[in-house]
Short mmCIF file of C-alpha atoms in Angstrom, two decimals:
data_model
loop_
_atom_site.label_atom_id
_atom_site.label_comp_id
_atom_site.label_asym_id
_atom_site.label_seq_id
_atom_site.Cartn_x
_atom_site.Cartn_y
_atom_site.Cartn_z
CA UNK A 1 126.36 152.51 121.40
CA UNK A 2 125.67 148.83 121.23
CA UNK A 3 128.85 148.05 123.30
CA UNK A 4 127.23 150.61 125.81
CA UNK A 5 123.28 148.81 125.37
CA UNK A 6 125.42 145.14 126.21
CA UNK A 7 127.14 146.23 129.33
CA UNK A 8 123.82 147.64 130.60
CA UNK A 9 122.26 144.35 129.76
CA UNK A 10 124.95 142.40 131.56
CA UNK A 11 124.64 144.82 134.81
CA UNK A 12 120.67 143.88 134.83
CA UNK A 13 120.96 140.49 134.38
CA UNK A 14 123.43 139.98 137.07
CA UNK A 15 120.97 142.04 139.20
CA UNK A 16 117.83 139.88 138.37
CA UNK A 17 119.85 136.19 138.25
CA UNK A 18 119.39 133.47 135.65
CA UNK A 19 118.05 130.24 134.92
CA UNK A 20 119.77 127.17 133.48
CA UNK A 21 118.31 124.82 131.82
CA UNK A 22 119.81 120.93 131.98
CA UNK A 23 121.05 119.22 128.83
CA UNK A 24 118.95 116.85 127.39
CA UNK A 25 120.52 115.02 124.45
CA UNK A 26 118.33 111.43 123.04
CA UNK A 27 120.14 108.28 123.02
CA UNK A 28 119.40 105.57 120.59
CA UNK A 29 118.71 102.16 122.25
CA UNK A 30 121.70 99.88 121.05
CA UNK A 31 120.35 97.04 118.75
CA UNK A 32 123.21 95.88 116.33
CA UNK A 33 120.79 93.37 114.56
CA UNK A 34 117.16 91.80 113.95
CA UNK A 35 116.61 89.18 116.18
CA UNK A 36 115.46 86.85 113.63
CA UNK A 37 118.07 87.68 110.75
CA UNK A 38 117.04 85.60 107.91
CA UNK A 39 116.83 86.03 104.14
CA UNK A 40 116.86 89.97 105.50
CA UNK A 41 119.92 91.36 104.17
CA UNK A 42 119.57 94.44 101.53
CA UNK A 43 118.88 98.02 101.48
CA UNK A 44 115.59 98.64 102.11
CA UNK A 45 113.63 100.00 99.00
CA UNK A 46 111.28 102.97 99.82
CA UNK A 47 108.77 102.45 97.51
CA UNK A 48 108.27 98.56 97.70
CA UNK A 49 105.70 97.99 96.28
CA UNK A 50 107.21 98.47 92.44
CA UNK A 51 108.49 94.84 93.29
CA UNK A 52 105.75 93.29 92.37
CA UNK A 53 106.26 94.74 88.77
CA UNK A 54 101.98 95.48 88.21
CA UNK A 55 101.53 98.44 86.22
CA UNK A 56 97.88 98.87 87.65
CA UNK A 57 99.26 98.11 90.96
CA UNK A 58 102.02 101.09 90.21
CA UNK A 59 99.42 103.87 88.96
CA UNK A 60 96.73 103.00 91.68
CA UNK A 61 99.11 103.98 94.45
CA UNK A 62 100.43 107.17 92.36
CA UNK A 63 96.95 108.40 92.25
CA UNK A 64 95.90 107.50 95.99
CA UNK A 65 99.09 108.98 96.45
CA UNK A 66 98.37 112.38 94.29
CA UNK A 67 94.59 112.40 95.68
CA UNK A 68 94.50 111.03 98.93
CA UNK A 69 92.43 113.90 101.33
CA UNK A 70 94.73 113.11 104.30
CA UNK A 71 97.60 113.52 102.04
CA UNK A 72 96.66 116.50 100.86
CA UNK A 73 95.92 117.56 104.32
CA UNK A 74 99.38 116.96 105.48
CA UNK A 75 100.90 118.90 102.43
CA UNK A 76 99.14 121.60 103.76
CA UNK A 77 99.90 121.71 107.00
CA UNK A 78 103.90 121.07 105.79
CA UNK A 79 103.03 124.32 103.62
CA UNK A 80 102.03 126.41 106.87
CA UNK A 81 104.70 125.47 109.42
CA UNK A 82 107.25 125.92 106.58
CA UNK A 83 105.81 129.72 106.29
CA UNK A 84 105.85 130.15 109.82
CA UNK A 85 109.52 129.12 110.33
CA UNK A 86 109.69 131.97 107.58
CA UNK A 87 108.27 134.34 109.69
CA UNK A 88 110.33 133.43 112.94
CA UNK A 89 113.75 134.05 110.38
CA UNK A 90 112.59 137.31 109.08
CA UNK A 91 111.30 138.11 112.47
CA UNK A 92 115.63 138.57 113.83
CA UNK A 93 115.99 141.39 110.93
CA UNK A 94 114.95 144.66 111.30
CA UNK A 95 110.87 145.56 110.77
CA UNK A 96 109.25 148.37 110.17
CA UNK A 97 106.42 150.19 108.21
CA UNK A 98 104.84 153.38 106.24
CA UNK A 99 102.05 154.98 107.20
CA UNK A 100 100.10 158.11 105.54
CA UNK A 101 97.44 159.93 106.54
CA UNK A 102 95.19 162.75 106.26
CA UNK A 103 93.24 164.28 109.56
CA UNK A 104 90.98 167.54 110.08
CA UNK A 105 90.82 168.85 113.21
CA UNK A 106 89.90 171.73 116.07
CA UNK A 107 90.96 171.46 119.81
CA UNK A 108 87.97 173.61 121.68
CA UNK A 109 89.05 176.68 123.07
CA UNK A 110 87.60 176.30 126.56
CA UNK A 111 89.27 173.14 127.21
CA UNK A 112 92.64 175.58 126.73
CA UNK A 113 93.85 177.76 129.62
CA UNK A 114 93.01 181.53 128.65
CA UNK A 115 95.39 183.43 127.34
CA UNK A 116 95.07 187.20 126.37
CA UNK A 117 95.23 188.17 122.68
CA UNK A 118 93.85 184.30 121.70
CA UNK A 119 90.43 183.44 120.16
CA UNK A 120 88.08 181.62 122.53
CA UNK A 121 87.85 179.48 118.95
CA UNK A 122 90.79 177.95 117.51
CA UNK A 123 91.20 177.21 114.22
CA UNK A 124 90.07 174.41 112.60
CA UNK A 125 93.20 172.56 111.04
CA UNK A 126 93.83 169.75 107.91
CA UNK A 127 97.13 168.21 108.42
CA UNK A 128 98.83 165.50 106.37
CA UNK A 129 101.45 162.66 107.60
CA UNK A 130 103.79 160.63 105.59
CA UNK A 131 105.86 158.63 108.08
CA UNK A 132 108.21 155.73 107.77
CA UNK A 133 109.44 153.79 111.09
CA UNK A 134 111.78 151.13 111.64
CA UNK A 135 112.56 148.74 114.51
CA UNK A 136 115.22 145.86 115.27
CA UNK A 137 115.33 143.92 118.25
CA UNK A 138 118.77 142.60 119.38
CA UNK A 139 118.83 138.88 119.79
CA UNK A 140 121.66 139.26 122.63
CA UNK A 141 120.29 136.43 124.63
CA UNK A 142 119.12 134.53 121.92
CA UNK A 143 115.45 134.49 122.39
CA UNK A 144 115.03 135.06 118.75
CA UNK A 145 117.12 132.28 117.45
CA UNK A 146 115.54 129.24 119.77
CA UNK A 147 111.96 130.76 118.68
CA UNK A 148 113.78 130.02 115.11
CA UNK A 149 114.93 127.01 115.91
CA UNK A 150 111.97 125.60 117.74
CA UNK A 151 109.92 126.99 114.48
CA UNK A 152 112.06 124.80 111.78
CA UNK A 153 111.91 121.80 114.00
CA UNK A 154 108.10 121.94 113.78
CA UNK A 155 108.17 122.73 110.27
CA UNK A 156 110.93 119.06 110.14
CA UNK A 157 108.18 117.37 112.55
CA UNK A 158 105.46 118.40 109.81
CA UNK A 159 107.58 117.07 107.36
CA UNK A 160 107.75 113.62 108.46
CA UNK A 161 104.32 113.46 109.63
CA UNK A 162 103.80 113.99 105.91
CA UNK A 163 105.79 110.95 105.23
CA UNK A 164 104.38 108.91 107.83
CA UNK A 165 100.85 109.80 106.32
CA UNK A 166 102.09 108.45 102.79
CA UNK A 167 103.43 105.45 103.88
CA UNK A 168 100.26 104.37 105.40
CA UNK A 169 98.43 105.94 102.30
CA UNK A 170 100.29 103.25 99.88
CA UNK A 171 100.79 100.31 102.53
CA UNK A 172 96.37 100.73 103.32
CA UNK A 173 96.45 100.78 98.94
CA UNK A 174 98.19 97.82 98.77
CA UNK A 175 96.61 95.97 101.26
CA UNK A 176 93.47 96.28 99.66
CA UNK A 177 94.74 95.43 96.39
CA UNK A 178 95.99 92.43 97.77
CA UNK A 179 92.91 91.49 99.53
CA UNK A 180 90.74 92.14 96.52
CA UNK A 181 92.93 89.58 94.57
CA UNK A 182 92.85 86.79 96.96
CA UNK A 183 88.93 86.87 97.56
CA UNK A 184 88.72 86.63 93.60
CA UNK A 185 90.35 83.91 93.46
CA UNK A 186 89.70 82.45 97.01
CA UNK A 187 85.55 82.91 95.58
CA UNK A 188 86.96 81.49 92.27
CA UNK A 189 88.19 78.22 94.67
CA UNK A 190 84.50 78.21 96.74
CA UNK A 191 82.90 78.41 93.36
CA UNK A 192 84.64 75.26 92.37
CA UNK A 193 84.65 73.69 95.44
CA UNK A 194 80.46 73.81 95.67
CA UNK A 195 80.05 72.78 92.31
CA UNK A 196 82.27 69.31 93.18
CA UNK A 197 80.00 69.06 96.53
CA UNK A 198 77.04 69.14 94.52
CA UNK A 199 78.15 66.30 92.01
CA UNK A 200 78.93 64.56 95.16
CA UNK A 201 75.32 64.65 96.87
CA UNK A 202 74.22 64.11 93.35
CA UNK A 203 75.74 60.51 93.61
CA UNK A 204 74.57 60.22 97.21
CA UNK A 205 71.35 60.75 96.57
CA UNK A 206 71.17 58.59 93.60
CA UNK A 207 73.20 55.82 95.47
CA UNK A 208 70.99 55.97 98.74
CA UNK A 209 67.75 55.50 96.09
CA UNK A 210 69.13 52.19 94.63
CA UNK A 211 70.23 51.37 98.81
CA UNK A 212 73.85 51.78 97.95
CA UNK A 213 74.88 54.55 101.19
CA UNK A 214 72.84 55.82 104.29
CA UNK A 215 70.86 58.46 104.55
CA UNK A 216 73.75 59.67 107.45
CA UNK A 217 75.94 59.68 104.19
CA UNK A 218 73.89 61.96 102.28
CA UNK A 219 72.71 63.91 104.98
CA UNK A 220 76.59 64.47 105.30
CA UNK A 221 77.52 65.36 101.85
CA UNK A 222 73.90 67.82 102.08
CA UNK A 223 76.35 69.93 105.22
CA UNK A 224 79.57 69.98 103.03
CA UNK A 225 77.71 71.73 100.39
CA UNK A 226 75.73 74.26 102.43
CA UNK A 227 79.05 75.25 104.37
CA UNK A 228 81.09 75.45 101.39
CA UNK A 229 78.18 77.99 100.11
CA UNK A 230 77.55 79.75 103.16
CA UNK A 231 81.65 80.69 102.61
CA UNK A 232 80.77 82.52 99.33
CA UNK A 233 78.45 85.55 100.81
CA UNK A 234 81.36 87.01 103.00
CA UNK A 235 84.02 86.32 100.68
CA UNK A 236 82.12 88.44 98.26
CA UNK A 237 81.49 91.09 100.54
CA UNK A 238 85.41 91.05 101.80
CA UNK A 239 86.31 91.84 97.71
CA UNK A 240 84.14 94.65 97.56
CA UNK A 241 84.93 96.21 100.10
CA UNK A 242 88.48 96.04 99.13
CA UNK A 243 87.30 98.00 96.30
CA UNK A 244 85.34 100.51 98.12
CA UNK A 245 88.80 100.98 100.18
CA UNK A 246 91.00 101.75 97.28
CA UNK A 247 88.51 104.40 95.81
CA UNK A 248 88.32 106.23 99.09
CA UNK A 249 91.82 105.89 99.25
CA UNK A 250 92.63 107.34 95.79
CA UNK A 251 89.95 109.93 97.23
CA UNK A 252 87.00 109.08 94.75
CA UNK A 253 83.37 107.99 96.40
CA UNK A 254 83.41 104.51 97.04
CA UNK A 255 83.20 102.14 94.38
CA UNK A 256 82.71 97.95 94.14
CA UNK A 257 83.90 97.12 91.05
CA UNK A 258 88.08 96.92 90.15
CA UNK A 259 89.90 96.12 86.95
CA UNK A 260 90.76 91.78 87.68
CA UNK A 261 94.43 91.23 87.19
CA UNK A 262 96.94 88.00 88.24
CA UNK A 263 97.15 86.97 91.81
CA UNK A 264 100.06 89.15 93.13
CA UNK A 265 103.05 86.65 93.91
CA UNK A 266 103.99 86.50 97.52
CA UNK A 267 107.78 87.80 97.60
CA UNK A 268 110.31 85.37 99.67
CA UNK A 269 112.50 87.50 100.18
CA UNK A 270 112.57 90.69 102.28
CA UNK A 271 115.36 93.31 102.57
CA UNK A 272 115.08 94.64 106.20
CA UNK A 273 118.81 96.82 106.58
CA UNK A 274 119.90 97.46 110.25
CA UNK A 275 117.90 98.65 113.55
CA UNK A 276 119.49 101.84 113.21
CA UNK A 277 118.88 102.37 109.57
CA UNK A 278 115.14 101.80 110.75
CA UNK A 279 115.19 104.63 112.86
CA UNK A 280 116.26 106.83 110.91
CA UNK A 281 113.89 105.98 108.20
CA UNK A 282 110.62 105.58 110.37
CA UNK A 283 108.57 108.60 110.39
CA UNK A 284 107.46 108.73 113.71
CA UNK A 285 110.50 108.22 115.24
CA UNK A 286 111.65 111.56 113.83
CA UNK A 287 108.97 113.40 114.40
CA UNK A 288 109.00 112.72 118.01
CA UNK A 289 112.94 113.24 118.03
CA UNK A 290 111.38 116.81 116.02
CA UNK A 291 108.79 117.37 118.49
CA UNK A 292 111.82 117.31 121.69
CA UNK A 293 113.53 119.48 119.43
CA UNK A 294 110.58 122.23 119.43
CA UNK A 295 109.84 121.38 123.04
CA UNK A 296 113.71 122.41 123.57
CA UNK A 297 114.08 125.22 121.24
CA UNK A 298 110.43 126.62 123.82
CA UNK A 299 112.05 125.98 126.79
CA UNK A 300 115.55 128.43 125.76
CA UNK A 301 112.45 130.76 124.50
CA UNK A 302 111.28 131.31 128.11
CA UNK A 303 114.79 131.21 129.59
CA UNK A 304 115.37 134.16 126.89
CA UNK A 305 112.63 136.39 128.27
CA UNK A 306 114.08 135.86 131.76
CA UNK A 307 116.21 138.59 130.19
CA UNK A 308 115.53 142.59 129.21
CA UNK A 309 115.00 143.05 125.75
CA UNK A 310 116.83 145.54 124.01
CA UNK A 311 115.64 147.05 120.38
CA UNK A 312 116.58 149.81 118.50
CA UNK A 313 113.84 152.13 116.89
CA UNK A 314 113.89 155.15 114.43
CA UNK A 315 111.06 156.82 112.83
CA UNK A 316 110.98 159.99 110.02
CA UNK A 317 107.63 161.58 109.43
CA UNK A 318 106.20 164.72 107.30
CA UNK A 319 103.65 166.24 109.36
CA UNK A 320 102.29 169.87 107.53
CA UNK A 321 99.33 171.03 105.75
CA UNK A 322 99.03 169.06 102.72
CA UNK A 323 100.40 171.86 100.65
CA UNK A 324 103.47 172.43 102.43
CA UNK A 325 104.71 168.79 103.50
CA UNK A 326 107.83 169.34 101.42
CA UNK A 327 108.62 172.53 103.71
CA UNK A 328 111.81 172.06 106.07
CA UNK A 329 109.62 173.05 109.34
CA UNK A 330 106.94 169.51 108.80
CA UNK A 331 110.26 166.81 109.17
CA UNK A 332 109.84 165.48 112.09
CA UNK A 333 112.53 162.37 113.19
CA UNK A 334 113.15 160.15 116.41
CA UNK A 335 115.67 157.32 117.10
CA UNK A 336 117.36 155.52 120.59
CA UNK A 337 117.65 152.22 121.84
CA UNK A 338 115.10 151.25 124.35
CA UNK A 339 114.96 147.94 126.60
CA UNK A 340 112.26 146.09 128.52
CA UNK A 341 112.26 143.42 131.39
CA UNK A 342 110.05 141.87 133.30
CA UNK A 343 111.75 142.22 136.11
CA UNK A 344 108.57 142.40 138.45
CA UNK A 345 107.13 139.31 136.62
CA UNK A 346 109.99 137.56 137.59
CA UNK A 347 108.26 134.54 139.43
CA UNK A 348 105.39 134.24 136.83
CA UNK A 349 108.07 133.96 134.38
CA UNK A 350 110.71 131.31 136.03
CA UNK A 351 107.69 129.37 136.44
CA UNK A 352 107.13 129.51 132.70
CA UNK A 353 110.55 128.34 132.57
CA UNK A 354 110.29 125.25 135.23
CA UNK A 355 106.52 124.46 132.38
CA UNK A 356 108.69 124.14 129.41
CA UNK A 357 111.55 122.39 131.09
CA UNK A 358 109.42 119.67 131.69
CA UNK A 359 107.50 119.69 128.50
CA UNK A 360 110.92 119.08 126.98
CA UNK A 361 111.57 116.64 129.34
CA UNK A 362 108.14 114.55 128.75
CA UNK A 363 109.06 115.21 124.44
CA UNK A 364 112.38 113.55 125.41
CA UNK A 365 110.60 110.43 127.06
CA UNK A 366 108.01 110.32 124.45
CA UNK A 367 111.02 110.07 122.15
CA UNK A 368 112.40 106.87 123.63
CA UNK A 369 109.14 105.60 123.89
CA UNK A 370 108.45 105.54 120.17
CA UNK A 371 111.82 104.90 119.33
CA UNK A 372 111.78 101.38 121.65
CA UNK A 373 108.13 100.83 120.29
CA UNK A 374 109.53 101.43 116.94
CA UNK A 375 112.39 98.42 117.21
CA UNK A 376 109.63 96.68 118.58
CA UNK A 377 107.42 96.36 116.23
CA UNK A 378 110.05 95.71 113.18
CA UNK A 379 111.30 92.56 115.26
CA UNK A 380 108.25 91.48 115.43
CA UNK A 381 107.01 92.05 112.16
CA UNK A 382 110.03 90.44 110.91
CA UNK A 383 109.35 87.62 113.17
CA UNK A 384 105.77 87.22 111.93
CA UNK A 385 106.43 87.41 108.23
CA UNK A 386 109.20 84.73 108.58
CA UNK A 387 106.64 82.40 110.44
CA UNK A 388 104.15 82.97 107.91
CA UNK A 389 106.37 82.14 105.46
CA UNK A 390 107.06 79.36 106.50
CA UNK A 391 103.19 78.21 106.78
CA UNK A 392 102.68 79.36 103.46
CA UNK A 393 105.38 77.07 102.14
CA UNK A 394 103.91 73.93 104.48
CA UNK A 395 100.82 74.94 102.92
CA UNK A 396 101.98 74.74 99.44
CA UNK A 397 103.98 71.21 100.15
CA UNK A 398 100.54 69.91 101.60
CA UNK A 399 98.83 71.36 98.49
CA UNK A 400 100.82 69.48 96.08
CA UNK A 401 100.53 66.53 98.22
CA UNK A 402 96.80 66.90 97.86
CA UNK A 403 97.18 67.17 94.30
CA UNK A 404 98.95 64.67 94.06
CA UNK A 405 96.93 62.35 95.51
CA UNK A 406 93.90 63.66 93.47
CA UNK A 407 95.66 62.87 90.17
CA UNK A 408 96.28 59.40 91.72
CA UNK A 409 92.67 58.52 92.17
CA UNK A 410 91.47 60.22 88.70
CA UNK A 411 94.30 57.59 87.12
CA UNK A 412 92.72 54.83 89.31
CA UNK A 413 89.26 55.95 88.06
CA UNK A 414 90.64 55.58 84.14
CA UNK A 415 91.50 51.58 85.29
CA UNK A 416 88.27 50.96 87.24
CA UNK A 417 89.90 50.90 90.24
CA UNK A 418 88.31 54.00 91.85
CA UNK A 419 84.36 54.92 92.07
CA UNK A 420 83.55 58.69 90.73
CA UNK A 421 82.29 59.23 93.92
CA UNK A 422 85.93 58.54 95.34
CA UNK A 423 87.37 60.68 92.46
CA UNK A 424 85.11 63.55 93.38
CA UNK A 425 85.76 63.48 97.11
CA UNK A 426 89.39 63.49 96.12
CA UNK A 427 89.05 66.60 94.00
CA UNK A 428 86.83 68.12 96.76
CA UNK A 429 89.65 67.78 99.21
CA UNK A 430 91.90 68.76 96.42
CA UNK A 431 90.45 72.50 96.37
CA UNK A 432 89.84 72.62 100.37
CA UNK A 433 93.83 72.35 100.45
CA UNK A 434 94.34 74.61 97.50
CA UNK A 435 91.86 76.88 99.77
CA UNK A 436 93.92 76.61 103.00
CA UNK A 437 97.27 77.23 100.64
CA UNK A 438 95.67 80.47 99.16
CA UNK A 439 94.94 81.85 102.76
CA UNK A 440 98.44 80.99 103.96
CA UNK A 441 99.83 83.05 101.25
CA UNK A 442 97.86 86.13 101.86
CA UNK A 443 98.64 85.98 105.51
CA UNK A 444 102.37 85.64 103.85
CA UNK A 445 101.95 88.79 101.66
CA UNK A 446 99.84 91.19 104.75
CA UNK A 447 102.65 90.12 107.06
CA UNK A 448 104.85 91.31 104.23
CA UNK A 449 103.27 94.26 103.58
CA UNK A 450 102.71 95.08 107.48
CA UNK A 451 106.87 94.48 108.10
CA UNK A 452 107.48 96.88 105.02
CA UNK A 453 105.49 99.59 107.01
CA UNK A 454 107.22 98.48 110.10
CA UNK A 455 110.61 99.52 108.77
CA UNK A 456 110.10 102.90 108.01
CA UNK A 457 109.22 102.38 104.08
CA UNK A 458 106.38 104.00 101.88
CA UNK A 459 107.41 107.21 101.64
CA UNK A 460 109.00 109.27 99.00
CA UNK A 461 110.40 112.90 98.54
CA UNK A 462 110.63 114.44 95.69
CA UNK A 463 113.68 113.85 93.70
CA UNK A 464 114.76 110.51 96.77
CA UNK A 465 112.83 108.26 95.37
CA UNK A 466 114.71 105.24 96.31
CA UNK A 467 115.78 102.75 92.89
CA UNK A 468 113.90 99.43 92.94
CA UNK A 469 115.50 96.77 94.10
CA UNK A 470 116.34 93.90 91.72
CA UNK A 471 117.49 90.82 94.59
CA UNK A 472 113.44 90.46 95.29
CA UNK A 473 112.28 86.68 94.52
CA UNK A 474 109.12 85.71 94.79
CA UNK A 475 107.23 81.71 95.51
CA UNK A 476 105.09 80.25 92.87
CA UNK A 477 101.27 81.37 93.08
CA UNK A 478 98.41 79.77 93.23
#
């Protein structure tokens, strides 16, 4: 029988013609290495930000990461496409259902032909049915298997969207973490920094009464201090908001207040693997490589119903009064093979065909879009960490150089060979340097966390979480 269904397949498919479609396969874009290879050599370590080995760091990302909304969004939508692709598998077995029911009825008499000897009535009638049908459709031209395929592939692009929407969950948590750090103790520096500007005009003031300095010099001193305090109002405003941040992160109403904890230390160090390790750790590299897939697996769907489709069908049913459906007279059965083709919607279809051709073909360029994009942006958030790396450590040299020099003029001061206004301005410097030093090394750390992002890191599986990495050094902080 099914040899018999196949040849008669063949014969109407030769009759109608075919479609083809052209092979598509993506090519990576050769990179062999960084182009700033530095101090970048290491397997990169998924979740990164255990490095910094802070405890409240560690359990504020694990409950962003167990709370976030858009997190929990993306489960969700994992959860669905996973069930569909369930559906599209047990869609290729056979299908079927019972059904059972229970129906009075009369057909009128004059709507019958007459026939001598009959009532002009008929009997009114109560008839039971107990049926059970089955149906299988035969995947000979494999429509069923790329509407499989192109189902798991969206259920894989799901997947890593999920990923890609944790990494930025716990890079954004981070971030803020960081940022709330550095404006304590960047306000912390202001603070200090106002209070020296104020002994300072103090001893203008006093020294422009007894006709020691200008007015121009006072006046001068007056401008320091009101721009050193008009620094303090944002500064605040940057830390809670950093706090506000991580509670709508961690998916809690936001909040302005945040445990205080160490300045986290700027690592030196970053372990950045290969280009190609990169792709195939960034998420939305493979969820665009997913998304061709899909776009494929659609386009060998429509080529599919270019062809007839053939299913075989069976159905066994008990159709009696309800007292007598166990008599041998209310079986009823029916099975066959029976096949349908479009044959007259031949145009409407092949231009269905031509549609999804060219949706994979836009998926494909999409693809190498993100995927150059992708190297892209890791070389050049490698290059930008490096070069902020290296301002943060100019920063620090001309911090200590500033220090220095501050603890020269306080020893000067001890011998009477330096005013206290001279020790002052040196200690307001001092701070302004220690200010600069403390930016530089946040830029450092965002351009640290950014090229962490940038390589495809954040996001964790269950059971791949990757180890922590032990080869991470980190500068002094301030």
């Amino acid at each position: 029988m099914k040899a018999q269904i196949s040849a008669l397949a063949l014969a109407l498919v030769a009759a109608g013609g075919c479609m083809s479609l052209p092979v598509r396969d993506p090519t990576t874009p050769n990179m062999a290495t960084w182009s700033v290879a530095d101090d970048q050599e290491g397997q990169v370590v998924l979740d990164w930000w255990t490095g910094f080995n802070d405890p409240a760091l560690d359990r504020l990302v694990e409950r962003a990461l167990s709370r976030n909304a858009d997190l929990r969004a993306a489960d969700a939508n994992l959860r669905a496409t996973q069930a569909l692709a369930g559906e599209s598998l047990a869609a290729r077995g056979p299908g079927g259902q019972v059904g059972a029911g229970l129906t009075r009825t009369r057909v009128a008499g004059l709507s019958q032909p007459p026939v001598p000897g009959t009532p002009e009535r008929l009997s009114t009638q109560t008839l039971a049915n107990v049926g059970v049908g089955l149906s299988w459709e035969l995947d000979l031209f494999g429509g069923l298997a790329a509407n499989l395929d192109m189902a798991r592939a969206q259920a894989d692009e799901a997947r890593w969207m999920r990923r890609q929407v944790e990494a930025g969950v716990a890079a954004a948590l981070v971030r803020a973490w960081a940022e709330y750090r550095y404006a304590s103790a960047l306000e912390e520096r202001i603070q200090r920094r106002v209070d020296v500007q104020q002994q300072i005009l103090d001893s203008l003031e006093t020294a422009e009464t007894l006709g020691g300095v200008s007015r121009y010099d006072t006046e001068a001193a007056r401008a320091a201090l009101d721009q050193a305090r008009a620094e303090l109002p944002a500064v605040g405003a940057a830390q809670r908001n950093a706090a506000r941040r991580i509670a709508v992160l961690s998916g809690d109403a936001p909040g302005t207040t945040l445990a205080d904890g160490r300045l986290p230390q700027v690592p030196t160090t970053l372990a950045a693997g290969d280009p190609a390790g990169m792709l195939r750790r960034r998420p939305d590299v493979a969820a665009a490589e997913r998304q061709f897939a899909a776009a494929a697996a659609q386009a060998r769907v429509a080529v599919a119903d270019l062809y007839p489709r053939i299913s075989l069908a069976g159905n066994v049913n008990l159709t009696a009064d309800p007292d007598r459906l166990g008599d041998a007279g209310a079986t009823g059965f029916s099975v066959g093979p029976s096949l349908t083709w479009g044959l007259f919607d031949m145009p409407r279809l092949r231009q269905r065909v031509v549609a999804a051709d060219a949706r994979s073909e836009a998926a494909l360029a999409r693809w190498e879009g993100t995927t150059l994009a992708a190297l892209e942006e890791a070389d050049g958030a490698l290059d930008v960490w490096q070069s902020r790396r290296e301002a943060a450590r100019l920063a620090l040299s001309a911090m200590d150089a500033s220090d220095s020099r501050r603890d020269l003029v306080v020893v000067r001061e001890s011998a009477g060979q330096a005013s206290r206004l001279a020790r002052l301005q040196a200690e307001a410097d001092a701070l302004s340097v220690q200010i600069n030093a403390l930016q530089a090394q946040s830029d450092e750390l965002q351009a640290w966390i950014s090229a962490q992002l940038a390589l495809g890191a954040g996001w964790r599986d269950v059971d791949t979480v990757a180890p922590t990495s032990g080869s991470t050094s980190y500068r002094r902080r301030l």
